[in-house]
Amino acid sequence: LAIEDTGWRLPRPRRACASFLLGSRVFLVGGLGARFDAVGEVDVLDLSSGAWSLAESPASTRLGAHAATLGAVAYLAGGTSAGAGEARSLERYRAEHGWSTVCAELPFSTRNQVLLTRGSALLFVRVEPGAAPRLMIHALAPTDAPTS
């Protein structure tokens, strides 16, 4: 296995961000910048051309969030919001409509969770800490998700 430099460079320093792929475009959302400041811009890399552009930003800037896609729709959940602590909302991104809030506050903790997809459902997976740790899985099937 060889690692090769693509020549692509991030338009700004960024760590602890969420990312997702829609078509041939990779979206980088949230995270921390060079001075540990929250990054509000959504940087988009078009893999077919190598060009970077900006996309609309979600309602809240998050650190350590997770993203997953169902068809042509991306979902963003978890992480922490600047000054607000645990981010409990679920946001959706559609290229033709931008960002919208699916749920202002999920009825479960999103702390240290991973967002995955299975069929037409979003799975929120986390280990609940404690003397007897428990694996918690919450499933949500968005009404606009493609069926399989």
PDB file of N, CA and C in Angstrom, residues 77 86 88 90 106-118 120-128 134-142:
ATOM      1  N   ALA A  77     -25.362  15.316  13.613  1.00  0.00           N
ATOM      2  CA  ALA A  77     -25.813  15.201  15.003  1.00  0.00           C
ATOM      3  C   ALA A  77     -24.615  15.102  15.923  1.00  0.00           C
ATOM      4  N   GLU A  86     -23.497  20.086  25.116  1.00  0.00           N
ATOM      5  CA  GLU A  86     -23.894  18.979  24.246  1.00  0.00           C
ATOM      6  C   GLU A  86     -24.905  19.434  23.191  1.00  0.00           C
ATOM      7  N   ARG A  88     -27.765  18.616  20.902  1.00  0.00           N
ATOM      8  CA  ARG A  88     -28.781  17.559  20.863  1.00  0.00           C
ATOM      9  C   ARG A  88     -29.694  17.657  19.647  1.00  0.00           C
ATOM     10  N   LEU A  90     -30.754  17.545  15.571  1.00  0.00           N
ATOM     11  CA  LEU A  90     -30.458  16.772  14.363  1.00  0.00           C
ATOM     12  C   LEU A  90     -30.748  17.684  13.185  1.00  0.00           C
ATOM     13  N   LEU A 106     -33.054  16.034  20.409  1.00  0.00           N
ATOM     14  CA  LEU A 106     -33.264  14.590  20.432  1.00  0.00           C
ATOM     15  C   LEU A 106     -33.554  14.144  21.862  1.00  0.00           C
ATOM     16  N   PRO A 107     -34.407  13.130  22.049  1.00  0.00           N
ATOM     17  CA  PRO A 107     -34.807  12.711  23.399  1.00  0.00           C
ATOM     18  C   PRO A 107     -33.800  11.790  24.092  1.00  0.00           C
ATOM     19  N   PHE A 108     -32.552  11.844  23.649  1.00  0.00           N
ATOM     20  CA  PHE A 108     -31.506  11.027  24.259  1.00  0.00           C
ATOM     21  C   PHE A 108     -30.185  11.771  24.130  1.00  0.00           C
ATOM     22  N   SER A 109     -29.218  11.384  24.940  1.00  0.00           N
ATOM     23  CA  SER A 109     -27.905  12.025  24.907  1.00  0.00           C
ATOM     24  C   SER A 109     -27.176  11.669  23.619  1.00  0.00           C
ATOM     25  N   THR A 110     -26.492  12.643  23.062  1.00  0.00           N
ATOM     26  CA  THR A 110     -25.670  12.399  21.871  1.00  0.00           C
ATOM     27  C   THR A 110     -24.181  12.464  22.219  1.00  0.00           C
ATOM     28  N   ARG A 111     -23.892  12.550  23.501  1.00  0.00           N
ATOM     29  CA  ARG A 111     -22.495  12.630  23.943  1.00  0.00           C
ATOM     30  C   ARG A 111     -21.759  11.351  23.566  1.00  0.00           C
ATOM     31  N   ASN A 112     -20.616  11.494  22.919  1.00  0.00           N
ATOM     32  CA  ASN A 112     -19.748  10.377  22.516  1.00  0.00           C
ATOM     33  C   ASN A 112     -20.463   9.353  21.622  1.00  0.00           C
ATOM     34  N   GLN A 113     -21.393   9.807  20.836  1.00  0.00           N
ATOM     35  CA  GLN A 113     -22.114   8.902  19.950  1.00  0.00           C
ATOM     36  C   GLN A 113     -21.498   8.889  18.551  1.00  0.00           C
ATOM     37  N   VAL A 114     -21.823   7.863  17.811  1.00  0.00           N
ATOM     38  CA  VAL A 114     -21.453   7.739  16.406  1.00  0.00           C
ATOM     39  C   VAL A 114     -22.750   7.666  15.626  1.00  0.00           C
ATOM     40  N   LEU A 115     -22.822   8.346  14.502  1.00  0.00           N
ATOM     41  CA  LEU A 115     -24.006   8.338  13.662  1.00  0.00           C
ATOM     42  C   LEU A 115     -23.734   7.445  12.455  1.00  0.00           C
ATOM     43  N   LEU A 116     -24.576   6.431  12.276  1.00  0.00           N
ATOM     44  CA  LEU A 116     -24.429   5.471  11.182  1.00  0.00           C
ATOM     45  C   LEU A 116     -25.749   5.344  10.439  1.00  0.00           C
ATOM     46  N   THR A 117     -25.729   4.672   9.305  1.00  0.00           N
ATOM     47  CA  THR A 117     -26.971   4.371   8.606  1.00  0.00           C
ATOM     48  C   THR A 117     -27.101   2.875   8.415  1.00  0.00           C
ATOM     49  N   ARG A 118     -28.335   2.441   8.382  1.00  0.00           N
ATOM     50  CA  ARG A 118     -28.642   1.034   8.094  1.00  0.00           C
ATOM     51  C   ARG A 118     -29.970   1.041   7.353  1.00  0.00           C
ATOM     52  N   SER A 120     -32.826   2.456   5.567  1.00  0.00           N
ATOM     53  CA  SER A 120     -33.321   3.833   5.495  1.00  0.00           C
ATOM     54  C   SER A 120     -33.373   4.489   6.869  1.00  0.00           C
ATOM     55  N   ALA A 121     -32.601   3.969   7.820  1.00  0.00           N
ATOM     56  CA  ALA A 121     -32.627   4.496   9.186  1.00  0.00           C
ATOM     57  C   ALA A 121     -31.281   5.081   9.592  1.00  0.00           C
ATOM     58  N   LEU A 122     -31.344   6.078  10.461  1.00  0.00           N
ATOM     59  CA  LEU A 122     -30.162   6.614  11.121  1.00  0.00           C
ATOM     60  C   LEU A 122     -30.007   5.865  12.437  1.00  0.00           C
ATOM     61  N   LEU A 123     -28.787   5.467  12.749  1.00  0.00           N
ATOM     62  CA  LEU A 123     -28.513   4.792  14.017  1.00  0.00           C
ATOM     63  C   LEU A 123     -27.581   5.663  14.839  1.00  0.00           C
ATOM     64  N   PHE A 124     -27.992   5.969  16.057  1.00  0.00           N
ATOM     65  CA  PHE A 124     -27.189   6.718  17.007  1.00  0.00           C
ATOM     66  C   PHE A 124     -26.629   5.682  17.977  1.00  0.00           C
ATOM     67  N   VAL A 125     -25.323   5.462  17.961  1.00  0.00           N
ATOM     68  CA  VAL A 125     -24.702   4.393  18.743  1.00  0.00           C
ATOM     69  C   VAL A 125     -23.722   5.014  19.733  1.00  0.00           C
ATOM     70  N   ARG A 126     -23.859   4.611  21.005  1.00  0.00           N
ATOM     71  CA  ARG A 126     -22.932   5.099  22.034  1.00  0.00           C
ATOM     72  C   ARG A 126     -22.872   4.103  23.176  1.00  0.00           C
ATOM     73  N   VAL A 127     -21.776   4.170  23.905  1.00  0.00           N
ATOM     74  CA  VAL A 127     -21.643   3.377  25.128  1.00  0.00           C
ATOM     75  C   VAL A 127     -21.921   4.316  26.286  1.00  0.00           C
ATOM     76  N   GLU A 128     -22.920   3.960  27.088  1.00  0.00           N
ATOM     77  CA  GLU A 128     -23.271   4.756  28.260  1.00  0.00           C
ATOM     78  C   GLU A 128     -22.343   4.361  29.395  1.00  0.00           C
ATOM     79  N   ARG A 134     -23.406   0.332  29.237  1.00  0.00           N
ATOM     80  CA  ARG A 134     -24.422  -0.223  28.356  1.00  0.00           C
ATOM     81  C   ARG A 134     -24.251   0.328  26.951  1.00  0.00           C
ATOM     82  N   LEU A 135     -24.459  -0.533  25.957  1.00  0.00           N
ATOM     83  CA  LEU A 135     -24.471  -0.107  24.562  1.00  0.00           C
ATOM     84  C   LEU A 135     -25.868   0.419  24.268  1.00  0.00           C
ATOM     85  N   MET A 136     -25.950   1.673  23.842  1.00  0.00           N
ATOM     86  CA  MET A 136     -27.236   2.302  23.529  1.00  0.00           C
ATOM     87  C   MET A 136     -27.316   2.521  22.028  1.00  0.00           C
ATOM     88  N   ILE A 137     -28.387   2.040  21.408  1.00  0.00           N
ATOM     89  CA  ILE A 137     -28.618   2.254  19.984  1.00  0.00           C
ATOM     90  C   ILE A 137     -30.026   2.818  19.829  1.00  0.00           C
ATOM     91  N   HIS A 138     -30.095   3.996  19.227  1.00  0.00           N
ATOM     92  CA  HIS A 138     -31.379   4.629  18.933  1.00  0.00           C
ATOM     93  C   HIS A 138     -31.505   4.666  17.414  1.00  0.00           C
ATOM     94  N   ALA A 139     -32.640   4.248  16.891  1.00  0.00           N
ATOM     95  CA  ALA A 139     -32.879   4.244  15.446  1.00  0.00           C
ATOM     96  C   ALA A 139     -33.939   5.282  15.103  1.00  0.00           C
ATOM     97  N   LEU A 140     -33.712   5.989  14.034  1.00  0.00           N
ATOM     98  CA  LEU A 140     -34.652   7.002  13.564  1.00  0.00           C
ATOM     99  C   LEU A 140     -34.754   6.860  12.047  1.00  0.00           C
ATOM    100  N   ALA A 141     -35.960   6.712  11.553  1.00  0.00           N
ATOM    101  CA  ALA A 141     -36.181   6.621  10.109  1.00  0.00           C
ATOM    102  C   ALA A 141     -36.822   7.920   9.648  1.00  0.00           C
ATOM    103  N   PRO A 142     -36.043   8.842   9.099  1.00  0.00           N
ATOM    104  CA  PRO A 142     -36.603  10.119   8.621  1.00  0.00           C
ATOM    105  C   PRO A 142     -37.661   9.857   7.555  1.00  0.00           C
TER     106      PRO A 142
END
